[in-house]
Coordinates of C-alpha atoms and ligand atoms in Angstrom, one line a residue:
M1088 CA -2.2 14.7 19.4
A1089 CA -3.5 13.7 23.1
S1090 CA -6.6 16.3 23.1
T1091 CA -8.2 14.9 19.7
T1092 CA -7.5 11.3 20.5
E1093 CA -9.5 12.4 23.9
E1094 CA -12.1 13.4 21.9
L1095 CA -12.2 10.3 20.1
R1096 CA -12.5 8.2 23.0
T1097 CA -15.2 10.3 24.9
A1098 CA -17.5 10.8 21.4
D1099 CA -17.8 7.1 22.5
R1100 CA -20.7 7.0 24.7
S1101 CA -22.8 9.9 22.9
D1102 CA -24.8 9.5 19.8
D1103 CA -23.2 12.7 18.4
P1104 CA -22.5 11.9 14.6
I1105 CA -20.5 15.0 14.4
G1106 CA -17.8 14.7 16.9
P1107 CA -15.6 11.8 15.5
G1108 CA -16.0 13.2 12.0
R1109 CA -14.5 16.3 13.3
A1110 CA -11.9 14.8 15.7
I1111 CA -10.5 12.5 12.9
A1112 CA -10.1 15.6 10.7
A1113 CA -8.5 17.7 13.6
T1114 CA -6.0 14.6 14.0
L1115 CA -4.8 14.8 10.3
R1116 CA -5.0 18.4 9.3
S1117 CA -1.4 19.5 10.6
T1118 CA -0.1 16.2 8.4
L1119 CA -1.4 17.3 5.0
G1120 CA 0.7 18.5 2.2
P1121 CA 4.6 19.4 1.6
N1122 CA 4.7 21.1 4.9
G1123 CA 2.8 18.6 6.8
L1124 CA 4.0 17.9 10.2
D1125 CA 4.7 14.4 11.7
K1126 CA 2.8 12.4 14.0
M1127 CA 4.4 10.1 16.6
V1128 CA 2.2 6.8 16.4
I1129 CA 2.9 4.5 19.4
D1130 CA 0.8 1.1 18.9
R1131 CA -0.2 -1.1 21.7
S1132 CA 2.9 -3.0 21.9
G1133 CA 4.8 0.3 22.5
S1134 CA 6.6 0.4 19.0
V1135 CA 6.8 3.9 17.7
V1136 CA 6.6 5.2 14.1
V1137 CA 7.0 8.9 13.1
T1138 CA 4.9 9.3 10.2
N1139 CA 3.1 12.0 8.3
T1140 CA 1.3 9.4 6.0
G1141 CA -2.6 9.7 6.6
A1142 CA -3.2 6.2 6.2
T1143 CA -0.5 5.0 9.0
V1144 CA -1.9 7.9 11.5
L1145 CA -5.4 6.6 10.8
D1146 CA -4.6 3.0 11.7
G1147 CA -2.5 4.2 15.0
L1148 CA -5.7 6.0 16.2
E1149 CA -7.7 4.2 18.9
I1150 CA -11.3 4.9 17.7
D1151 CA -14.0 3.6 20.0
A1152 CA -16.8 5.7 18.7
P1153 CA -19.2 3.5 16.6
I1154 CA -19.3 6.2 13.8
G1155 CA -15.8 7.0 14.1
R1156 CA -15.1 3.5 13.2
V1157 CA -17.3 3.7 10.4
I1158 CA -15.6 6.7 9.1
R1159 CA -11.8 5.4 9.6
D1160 CA -12.9 2.1 7.8
A1161 CA -14.5 4.2 4.7
I1162 CA -11.0 5.9 4.2
R1163 CA -9.1 2.7 4.8
A1164 CA -11.1 1.2 2.0
H1165 CA -10.4 4.1 -0.1
A1166 CA -6.8 4.0 0.6
R1167 CA -6.3 0.6 -0.5
H1168 CA -8.0 1.4 -3.6
V1169 CA -6.5 4.7 -4.8
G1170 CA -3.2 4.6 -2.9
D1171 CA -3.3 8.3 -2.2
G1172 CA -5.3 10.9 -0.7
T1173 CA -6.1 9.6 2.8
T1174 CA -5.7 12.9 4.6
T1175 CA -7.6 15.0 1.9
T1176 CA -10.5 12.3 2.0
A1177 CA -10.4 12.6 6.1
L1178 CA -10.6 16.4 5.9
L1179 CA -13.3 16.5 3.2
V1180 CA -15.4 14.1 5.6
G1181 CA -14.9 16.3 8.9
E1182 CA -15.9 19.4 6.7
L1183 CA -19.0 18.1 4.9
I1184 CA -20.1 16.7 8.2
D1185 CA -19.7 20.1 9.9
A1186 CA -21.6 21.9 7.2
A1187 CA -24.5 19.3 7.1
D1188 CA -24.8 20.0 10.8
G1189 CA -25.1 23.5 9.8
L1190 CA -27.6 23.2 7.3
V1191 CA -29.8 20.6 9.7
E1192 CA -29.5 23.2 12.5
R1193 CA -31.2 25.6 10.1
G1194 CA -34.0 23.3 9.2
L1195 CA -32.8 21.5 6.1
H1196 CA -33.7 17.8 6.4
P1197 CA -30.6 15.3 6.5
T1198 CA -32.0 13.6 3.2
S1199 CA -31.9 16.8 1.3
V1200 CA -28.4 17.5 2.4
V1201 CA -27.3 14.1 1.5
D1202 CA -29.0 14.5 -2.2
G1203 CA -27.4 18.1 -2.5
Y1204 CA -24.1 16.5 -1.6
G1205 CA -24.7 14.2 -4.5
R1206 CA -25.2 16.3 -7.3
A1207 CA -22.6 18.3 -6.2
V1208 CA -20.0 15.5 -6.6
S1209 CA -21.3 14.7 -9.9
H1210 CA -20.5 18.4 -10.9
A1211 CA -17.4 18.2 -9.4
G1212 CA -16.4 15.3 -11.3
D1213 CA -17.1 17.1 -14.6
A1214 CA -14.9 20.2 -13.5
L1215 CA -12.1 18.0 -12.8
R1216 CA -12.2 16.4 -16.0
E1217 CA -12.5 19.4 -17.6
L1218 CA -9.3 20.3 -15.9
S1219 CA -7.1 17.3 -16.5
V1220 CA -4.7 17.2 -19.2
P1221 CA -3.6 13.6 -20.7
V1222 CA -0.1 12.5 -20.2
D1223 CA 1.7 9.5 -21.8
P1224 CA 4.1 7.4 -20.0
D1225 CA 7.1 9.0 -21.5
D1226 CA 5.8 12.0 -20.1
D1227 CA 7.9 14.0 -17.5
R1228 CA 4.4 14.5 -15.8
V1229 CA 4.7 10.7 -14.9
R1230 CA 7.7 11.8 -12.6
E1231 CA 5.9 14.8 -11.3
V1232 CA 3.2 12.8 -10.4
A1233 CA 5.3 10.3 -8.4
S1234 CA 7.0 13.4 -6.7
T1235 CA 4.0 15.1 -5.7
A1236 CA 2.5 12.0 -4.0
V1237 CA 5.7 11.6 -2.0
T1238 CA 6.4 15.2 -1.3
G1239 CA 6.7 16.1 2.4
R1240 CA 7.4 12.3 3.4
W1241 CA 11.2 12.6 3.6
D1242 CA 13.5 15.7 2.8
A1243 CA 13.1 17.0 -0.9
A1244 CA 16.4 15.3 -2.2
S1245 CA 15.2 11.8 -1.2
A1246 CA 11.7 12.6 -2.3
R1247 CA 13.1 13.5 -5.8
R1248 CA 15.3 10.2 -5.5
F1249 CA 12.4 8.0 -4.6
A1250 CA 10.1 9.2 -7.2
D1251 CA 13.1 8.6 -9.9
I1252 CA 13.9 5.2 -9.1
T1253 CA 10.0 4.2 -8.7
V1254 CA 9.4 5.7 -12.2
D1255 CA 12.6 4.3 -14.0
A1256 CA 11.7 0.8 -12.2
L1257 CA 7.9 0.9 -13.6
D1258 CA 9.4 2.3 -17.0
A1259 CA 11.7 -0.7 -17.3
V1260 CA 8.9 -3.3 -16.7
D1261 CA 6.4 -1.5 -19.1
Y1262 CA 4.2 -0.3 -15.9
D1263 CA 3.1 -3.7 -15.1
A1264 CA 3.4 -4.0 -11.4
A1265 CA 3.6 -7.8 -11.2
R1266 CA 6.8 -7.8 -12.3
L1267 CA 8.2 -5.0 -9.7
T1268 CA 8.6 -6.2 -6.4
L1269 CA 9.4 -4.3 -3.1
H1270 CA 11.4 -5.6 -0.2
A1271 CA 11.8 -3.5 3.1
Y1272 CA 15.0 -4.5 4.9
P1273 CA 15.3 -2.9 8.4
G1274 CA 18.8 -2.2 10.1
G1275 CA 19.9 0.5 7.2
E1276 CA 19.4 4.1 6.1
L1277 CA 16.7 5.4 3.8
A1278 CA 19.6 6.5 1.5
D1279 CA 20.8 2.7 1.2
S1280 CA 17.6 1.9 -0.6
E1281 CA 18.3 1.1 -4.1
R1282 CA 16.9 0.0 -7.4
V1283 CA 17.8 -3.8 -8.4
N1284 CA 17.4 -4.3 -12.2
G1285 CA 16.5 -8.2 -11.7
I1286 CA 14.8 -10.5 -9.1
L1287 CA 15.7 -10.3 -5.6
V1288 CA 14.9 -13.7 -3.6
D1289 CA 14.5 -12.9 0.0
L1290 CA 16.1 -15.9 1.8
D1291 CA 14.7 -14.8 5.3
G1292 CA 11.4 -13.1 4.9
S1293 CA 10.4 -16.3 2.9
S1294 CA 11.8 -20.0 4.0
T1295 CA 14.0 -20.3 0.7
T1296 CA 17.5 -21.5 1.4
V1297 CA 20.3 -21.9 -0.4
D1298 CA 23.0 -24.6 0.3
G1299 CA 26.7 -24.4 -0.7
F1300 CA 26.7 -20.5 -1.6
G1301 CA 28.4 -19.7 1.8
T1302 CA 28.2 -16.1 3.3
D1303 CA 30.3 -14.7 0.8
D1304 CA 29.1 -11.8 -0.7
R1305 CA 31.5 -11.9 -3.5
R1306 CA 30.5 -15.2 -4.7
T1307 CA 28.8 -14.6 -8.1
L1308 CA 27.7 -17.4 -10.9
A1309 CA 28.2 -15.8 -14.2
D1310 CA 26.2 -16.9 -17.2
P1311 CA 24.4 -19.9 -14.9
T1312 CA 22.4 -22.4 -16.4
V1313 CA 19.0 -22.5 -14.2
A1314 CA 16.3 -25.3 -14.0
L1315 CA 13.4 -25.3 -12.2
V1316 CA 11.4 -27.9 -10.4
D1317 CA 8.0 -27.3 -9.2
G1318 CA 7.7 -30.2 -6.7
E1319 CA 9.7 -31.9 -4.3
V1320 CA 13.5 -33.1 -5.1
T1321 CA 14.0 -36.3 -3.3
P1322 CA 16.0 -39.4 -4.1
P1323 CA 13.8 -42.0 -6.2
A1324 CA 14.1 -44.9 -3.9
T1325 CA 12.7 -43.1 -1.0
E1326 CA 9.8 -41.8 -3.3
A1327 CA 8.9 -45.1 -5.1
S1328 CA 9.0 -47.6 -2.3
G1329 CA 6.5 -48.0 0.7
T1330 CA 7.9 -50.6 3.3
V1331 CA 11.3 -52.5 2.9
T1332 CA 11.5 -55.3 5.2
V1333 CA 14.9 -56.1 5.9
R1334 CA 16.1 -59.3 7.3
N1335 CA 19.8 -59.2 7.8
P1336 CA 22.5 -56.7 7.8
D1337 CA 23.3 -57.6 3.9
G1338 CA 19.8 -56.6 3.2
L1339 CA 20.3 -53.3 5.0
A1340 CA 23.5 -52.6 3.0
A1341 CA 22.0 -53.5 -0.1
V1342 CA 19.3 -51.2 0.6
R1343 CA 21.8 -48.3 1.2
E1344 CA 23.5 -49.3 -1.8
H1345 CA 20.4 -49.0 -3.8
E1346 CA 19.5 -45.7 -2.3
R1347 CA 23.1 -44.1 -3.0
A1348 CA 23.0 -45.3 -6.7
A1349 CA 19.5 -43.6 -7.0
R1350 CA 21.0 -40.4 -5.5
D1351 CA 23.9 -40.4 -7.9
G1352 CA 21.7 -40.9 -10.5
L1353 CA 19.6 -37.7 -9.7
I1354 CA 22.7 -35.7 -9.2
R1355 CA 24.4 -37.0 -12.5
S1356 CA 21.0 -36.1 -14.3
V1357 CA 21.1 -32.5 -12.9
A1358 CA 24.9 -31.8 -13.0
G1359 CA 25.0 -33.7 -16.3
R1360 CA 22.8 -31.2 -17.9
D1361 CA 25.2 -28.6 -16.8
V1362 CA 22.7 -27.3 -14.7
D1363 CA 24.4 -24.5 -12.1
V1364 CA 21.3 -23.1 -10.2
L1365 CA 18.5 -25.7 -9.1
V1366 CA 15.5 -23.5 -8.3
C1367 CA 12.9 -25.8 -6.6
Q1368 CA 9.2 -24.8 -5.1
K1369 CA 9.2 -27.3 -2.4
S1370 CA 11.9 -28.8 -0.6
I1371 CA 14.9 -30.5 -1.6
D1372 CA 16.1 -33.8 0.4
D1373 CA 19.2 -32.9 2.7
G1374 CA 21.4 -35.6 1.1
V1375 CA 20.6 -34.7 -2.3
K1376 CA 21.2 -30.8 -1.3
T1377 CA 24.6 -31.7 0.1
D1378 CA 25.6 -33.8 -3.0
L1379 CA 24.4 -31.1 -5.4
A1380 CA 26.6 -28.4 -3.8
R1381 CA 29.6 -30.7 -3.9
A1382 CA 28.7 -31.3 -7.4
G1383 CA 28.7 -27.7 -8.1
V1384 CA 24.8 -26.9 -8.5
L1385 CA 23.3 -24.4 -6.4
P1386 CA 20.0 -25.7 -4.9
V1387 CA 17.7 -23.0 -4.0
E1388 CA 14.7 -24.7 -2.3
R1389 CA 11.1 -23.6 -1.0
T1390 CA 11.0 -20.5 -3.5
R1391 CA 7.9 -18.2 -3.2
R1392 CA 5.4 -19.3 -5.7
D1393 CA 5.6 -15.8 -7.2
E1394 CA 9.1 -15.5 -7.3
F1395 CA 9.3 -19.0 -8.6
D1396 CA 7.4 -18.0 -11.4
A1397 CA 8.9 -14.5 -12.0
I1398 CA 12.1 -16.7 -12.2
A1399 CA 10.9 -19.4 -14.9
R1400 CA 9.8 -16.1 -17.0
A1401 CA 12.9 -13.8 -16.8
A1402 CA 15.4 -16.9 -17.2
D1403 CA 13.1 -18.0 -20.1
A1404 CA 13.1 -21.6 -18.6
T1405 CA 10.2 -24.1 -18.0
A1406 CA 9.3 -25.4 -14.7
V1407 CA 9.2 -29.2 -14.8
A1408 CA 7.3 -31.6 -12.2
A1409 CA 10.3 -33.6 -11.4
V1410 CA 14.3 -33.7 -12.0
A1411 CA 13.8 -36.7 -14.3
D1412 CA 11.8 -34.3 -16.8
L1413 CA 14.5 -31.7 -17.0
D1414 CA 15.6 -31.5 -20.6
R1415 CA 17.5 -29.0 -22.8
D1416 CA 14.2 -27.0 -23.6
A1417 CA 13.4 -26.8 -20.0
L1418 CA 16.6 -25.1 -19.0
G1419 CA 17.1 -21.5 -18.7
T1420 CA 20.0 -18.9 -18.0
V1421 CA 20.5 -15.4 -16.7
G1422 CA 23.6 -13.1 -16.7
S1423 CA 24.4 -13.9 -13.2
V1424 CA 23.5 -15.1 -9.4
R1425 CA 24.8 -13.2 -6.5
R1426 CA 24.4 -13.8 -2.9
R1427 CA 23.7 -10.4 -1.0
S1428 CA 23.8 -9.6 2.7
V1429 CA 21.1 -7.2 3.4
G1430 CA 20.9 -5.7 7.0
G1431 CA 21.7 -8.7 8.9
G1432 CA 19.4 -11.0 6.2
A1433 CA 20.4 -12.5 3.2
A1434 CA 19.0 -12.4 -0.5
I1435 CA 20.1 -13.8 -3.7
E1436 CA 19.9 -11.5 -6.8
L1437 CA 19.3 -12.8 -10.1
S1438 CA 20.1 -10.3 -12.7
G1439 CA 20.9 -9.8 -16.5
L1440 CA 17.4 -11.6 -17.8
P1441 CA 17.1 -12.7 -21.3
G1442 CA 13.4 -13.4 -20.6
E1443 CA 10.6 -11.2 -19.2
S1444 CA 12.3 -8.1 -17.4
H1445 CA 11.7 -7.7 -13.7
E1446 CA 12.8 -4.9 -11.1
S1447 CA 13.1 -4.9 -7.4
L1448 CA 13.3 -2.0 -4.9
L1449 CA 15.2 -2.7 -2.1
L1450 CA 13.9 -0.5 0.5
R1451 CA 15.9 0.4 3.8
G1452 CA 14.8 1.9 7.4
G1453 CA 16.3 1.6 10.7
T1454 CA 13.5 -0.4 12.2
P1455 CA 11.0 -2.8 10.8
H1456 CA 8.5 -0.3 11.4
V1457 CA 10.4 2.5 9.3
A1458 CA 11.6 -0.1 6.6
E1459 CA 7.5 -1.0 6.1
E1460 CA 6.4 2.6 6.1
T1461 CA 9.0 3.5 3.3
K1462 CA 7.4 0.4 1.5
R1463 CA 4.1 2.1 2.4
I1464 CA 5.0 5.2 0.7
V1465 CA 6.7 3.8 -2.3
D1466 CA 3.7 1.7 -2.7
D1467 CA 1.4 4.9 -3.1
C1468 CA 3.9 6.3 -5.1
L1469 CA 3.9 3.1 -7.7
S1470 CA 0.0 3.2 -7.8
V1471 CA -0.3 7.1 -8.7
A1472 CA 2.5 6.9 -11.2
R1473 CA 1.0 4.1 -12.9
H1474 CA -2.4 5.5 -13.0
A1475 CA -1.2 8.7 -14.7
A1476 CA 1.0 6.6 -17.3
R1477 CA -1.8 4.6 -18.4
G1478 CA -3.5 7.7 -19.7
G1479 CA -5.9 8.7 -16.6
G1480 CA -5.1 12.2 -16.9
V1481 CA -3.5 14.7 -14.5
V1482 CA -4.9 17.6 -12.5
P1483 CA -2.9 20.6 -11.0
G1484 CA -2.5 19.8 -7.2
G1485 CA -1.9 22.3 -4.3
G1486 CA -5.6 22.4 -4.0
A1487 CA -6.1 24.0 -7.5
G1488 CA -8.6 20.9 -8.4
M1489 CA -10.7 21.7 -5.3
A1490 CA -10.7 25.3 -6.2
A1491 CA -11.9 24.5 -9.7
V1492 CA -14.5 22.1 -8.0
S1493 CA -15.4 24.9 -5.5
R1494 CA -16.0 27.3 -8.4
A1495 CA -17.9 25.1 -10.7
V1496 CA -20.5 23.6 -7.7
A1497 CA -21.0 27.3 -6.6
D1498 CA -22.1 28.2 -10.1
R1499 CA -24.4 25.1 -10.4
A1500 CA -25.9 26.3 -6.9
S1501 CA -27.1 29.5 -8.5
S1502 CA -29.1 27.7 -10.9
V1503 CA -30.8 25.4 -8.3
D1504 CA -34.3 26.0 -7.1
D1505 CA -34.8 23.9 -4.3
R1506 CA -33.4 23.7 -1.1
S1507 CA -30.7 21.3 -2.0
A1508 CA -29.1 24.6 -3.5
L1509 CA -28.0 25.1 0.1
A1510 CA -26.2 21.9 0.3
L1511 CA -24.4 22.6 -3.0
D1512 CA -23.1 25.9 -1.7
A1513 CA -22.1 24.2 1.4
F1514 CA -20.1 21.6 -0.7
A1515 CA -18.5 24.6 -2.5
E1516 CA -17.3 25.9 0.6
A1517 CA -16.2 22.9 2.4
V1518 CA -13.9 21.6 -0.3
T1519 CA -11.8 24.7 0.2
V1520 CA -10.7 23.1 3.3
I1521 CA -7.7 21.5 1.2
P1522 CA -6.1 24.9 -0.3
R1523 CA -6.9 26.6 3.3
T1524 CA -5.3 23.6 4.9
L1525 CA -2.0 23.8 2.9
A1526 CA -1.8 27.4 3.1
R1527 CA -2.0 27.3 7.0
N1528 CA 0.5 24.4 7.2
A1529 CA 2.7 26.4 5.2
G1530 CA 2.3 29.1 7.7
A1531 CA 0.5 31.6 5.5
D1532 CA -3.0 33.1 6.1
P1533 CA -5.8 30.6 4.9
I1534 CA -8.3 33.4 4.2
D1535 CA -5.7 35.6 1.9
A1536 CA -4.5 32.3 0.2
L1537 CA -8.2 31.5 -0.7
V1538 CA -9.1 35.0 -2.0
A1539 CA -5.7 35.1 -4.1
L1540 CA -6.9 31.6 -5.3
R1541 CA -10.4 32.7 -6.2
N1542 CA -9.3 35.5 -8.2
R1543 CA -6.7 33.8 -10.2
H1544 CA -9.4 31.2 -11.0
H1545 CA -12.0 33.8 -11.8
A1546 CA -9.7 35.3 -14.0
G1547 CA -9.0 31.8 -15.9
E1548 CA -5.8 30.6 -14.5
T1549 CA -7.2 27.4 -13.4
A1550 CA -3.9 25.8 -12.5
A1551 CA -3.4 28.0 -9.8
G1552 CA -2.8 26.5 -6.3
V1553 CA -0.9 26.8 -3.0
A1554 CA 2.7 26.1 -3.3
R1555 CA 5.1 24.8 -0.8
S1556 CA 5.9 28.4 0.0
G1557 CA 2.0 29.0 1.0
A1558 CA 2.1 31.5 -2.3
V1559 CA -0.5 31.3 -4.9
E1560 CA 1.1 29.7 -8.1
N1561 CA 0.6 27.7 -11.3
M1562 CA 0.9 24.2 -10.3
F1563 CA 1.6 23.2 -13.7
D1564 CA 4.7 25.2 -13.9
A1565 CA 5.8 24.1 -10.3
G1566 CA 5.4 20.3 -11.1
V1567 CA 2.9 19.6 -8.7
V1568 CA 0.2 17.4 -10.5
E1569 CA -1.8 14.4 -9.3
P1570 CA -4.0 11.9 -11.2
V1571 CA -7.3 13.1 -11.7
A1572 CA -8.6 10.2 -10.4
V1573 CA -7.1 11.0 -6.7
P1574 CA -9.3 14.3 -6.1
A1575 CA -12.2 12.8 -7.8
R1576 CA -12.0 9.7 -5.8
C1577 CA -11.5 11.5 -2.6
L1578 CA -14.5 13.5 -3.1
E1579 CA -16.9 10.4 -3.9
T1580 CA -15.5 8.7 -0.7
A1581 CA -16.1 11.5 1.2
V1582 CA -19.5 12.4 0.0
R1583 CA -20.3 8.5 0.5
T1584 CA -18.9 8.5 3.8
A1585 CA -20.5 11.8 5.1
G1586 CA -23.7 10.4 3.7
L1587 CA -23.6 7.2 5.7
V1588 CA -23.0 9.3 8.8
L1589 CA -25.9 11.7 8.1
R1590 CA -28.6 9.1 7.8
V1591 CA -27.7 7.8 11.2
D1592 CA -30.0 9.5 13.8
E1593 CA -29.2 7.1 16.8
T1594 CA -26.7 4.4 17.6
L1595 CA -28.3 1.5 18.9
D1596 CA -26.5 -1.3 21.0
A1597 CA -28.7 -4.6 20.4
E1598 CA -30.1 -5.4 23.6
P1599 CA -29.4 -9.2 25.0
I1600 CA -32.8 -11.2 24.2
E1601 CA -32.8 -11.9 27.8
G1602 CA -31.1 -11.3 31.1
G1603 CA -27.7 -10.2 32.4
D1604 CA -25.7 -7.7 30.4
D1605 CA -27.1 -4.3 31.3
D1606 CA -23.8 -2.5 32.0
G1607 CA -23.8 -1.2 28.0
G1608 CA -20.5 0.3 28.7
H1609 CA -19.0 -2.8 26.5
R1610 CA -19.9 -1.2 23.6
G1611 CA -17.2 -0.1 21.4
H1612 CA -14.3 -1.8 23.4
D1613 CA -13.6 -3.9 20.9
H1614 CA -13.4 -3.7 17.0
A1615 CA -14.0 -6.4 14.1
G1616 CA -11.0 -8.2 13.4
D1617 CA -9.4 -7.5 17.1
G1618 CA -10.9 -11.2 17.8
D1619 CA -11.0 -10.8 21.5
H1620 CA -15.0 -11.1 22.1
A1621 CA -13.9 -13.8 24.2
H1622 CA -12.0 -11.7 26.9
E1623 CA -14.9 -9.1 27.1
S1624 CA -16.2 -8.7 30.9
G1625 CA -19.7 -9.6 31.8
G1626 CA -20.5 -12.0 29.3
G1627 CA -20.5 -9.5 26.3
Y1628 CA -22.8 -10.0 23.4
P1629 CA -20.8 -10.3 20.1
W1630 CA -24.0 -9.7 18.2
A1631 CA -24.1 -6.1 19.7
L1632 CA -24.9 -4.0 16.7
S1633 CA -22.5 -1.4 17.3
H1634 CA -19.6 -4.2 16.7
Ligands
ADP274 P1 -2.7 13.0 1.3 O1 -2.6 11.8 2.6 O2 -4.4 13.4 1.1 O3 -2.4 12.5 0.1 P2 -0.7 14.7 1.5 O4 -0.1 14.9 2.9 O5 -0.1 13.5 1.0 O6 -2.1 14.3 2.2 O7 -1.0 16.1 0.7 C1 -1.5 15.8 -0.4 C2 -1.7 17.5 -0.8 O8 -0.6 18.0 -0.9 C3 -2.4 17.6 -2.1 O9 -3.2 18.1 -2.3 C4 -1.3 17.6 -3.1 O10 -1.6 18.3 -4.1 C5 -0.3 18.8 -2.5 N1 1.0 18.9 -2.6 C6 2.1 18.0 -2.7 N2 3.2 18.4 -3.1 C7 2.8 19.9 -3.0 C8 3.8 20.6 -3.2 N3 5.1 20.4 -3.5 N4 3.2 22.1 -3.6 C9 2.0 22.2 -3.1 N5 1.0 21.2 -2.7 C10 1.5 20.3 -2.8
MG275 MG1 -0.5 12.0 -0.2

């Protein structure tokens, strides 16, 4: 990665709009597809993550060139919205900018190129829609979409397993993402990851604490009654009184006695209703906590808001403002509550939910970075699977979609009689970067693959794409499919980003109004969000345009 990273840095001081896009694409190229190689990303603190996820690599790149940052930010925004296709988008941007450069050199105005690309992307959308086939949630295609999204991230068996647990979990919550939570726990093998049919409350990541459950993992409460209190739990005495003036030791004893009685009353009102688990959104007074545990009630305090609400819905319980408001109707129940130790941390697991179903995926990795990376991949997998299941339609992968787009746009170009026809032709050629790169990464000859692909598409086999082996095959038969939204949005983002870059003809540093800073070299050493303007040498001007 050294040479391209170097390129990204040196592109800094030139106004060259082509270099950064080309360098980003060159960096990501070898990671595309099922045969993608990994990159070792080392961040500023020295932590290392080995990945071939486009978004992670992109985050790890130190990009100084302003145009490079524009490109990266656009692709990042795409990744957040779509959840897949980061590398594809980066390669398309590089190729579109490169092609535009050639056209501009031949005398075409950048605006004509941008217009032509704009027309091309709308034809591309039509071509993809035509290629897409509908799926329904029970369709096996949803599973194929999930496994296509994670192909190449892990070994084939892990990819299949993750695709399966993701789709099964989604299915169990009717594809409602709010009822599926992901938890990343370091200190375990990828293979230790599991799907939990229930709610997992992290006791370390959040400040949730549980008293009296000990550290024994075998301790399970069967069919516990669950009560939820949305406020703090404190004894009424300390809650109600302002200042108590004590004049003699007897007075103090009386106050203590009063408090004791109030606390006993509180404990009785919980234990007396046969509550087994008291889930509190805020804190529980220490004395009360101890007494509750002694009375056989499991106190869970400072529960995260989303988990608190999920528990209420899952247990069919109603949260009340204070313990005094607890009545039979407010109480709920679950099949079991159990404590679990996970990778040096602890969690409690609520399962057998009578109310709304809930699923948790417990993802493991050797280090926090690896565990987080796993979570990121599964997150992407979730978003494409949901997309497909909600009737978005799917297209064949392996570059089949891009091959169809290429053909359709080239057809259109021949009927356009102005200069933008050249841009349409360039676009048609540019999108073939995806099948070409998939072939190259598979060790096949990209030109041979492209020729074979064209012939098959010409013969009407629009599902032909580049398989994992590098050979051209029917992608529907191979189970390589993606939501139509993925290639469509990749193309839209790429065209928008290329347009942004092509319209720039000069990068200006806003000059300081008066005096001093003429070193100009501070440009680009800082990016938005780093928040280190103050450390800049020479009194850097934070309003400089390129920042
Ligand atoms: P991105 O960041 O763009 O999603 P990926 O590395 O995930 O990049 O690669 C995605 C590309 O790989 C898509 O074009 C997809 O169709 C293709 N792909 C995924 N699995 C396979 C497979 N088994 N055979 C062929 N192509 C595949
Ligand atoms: Mg992908």
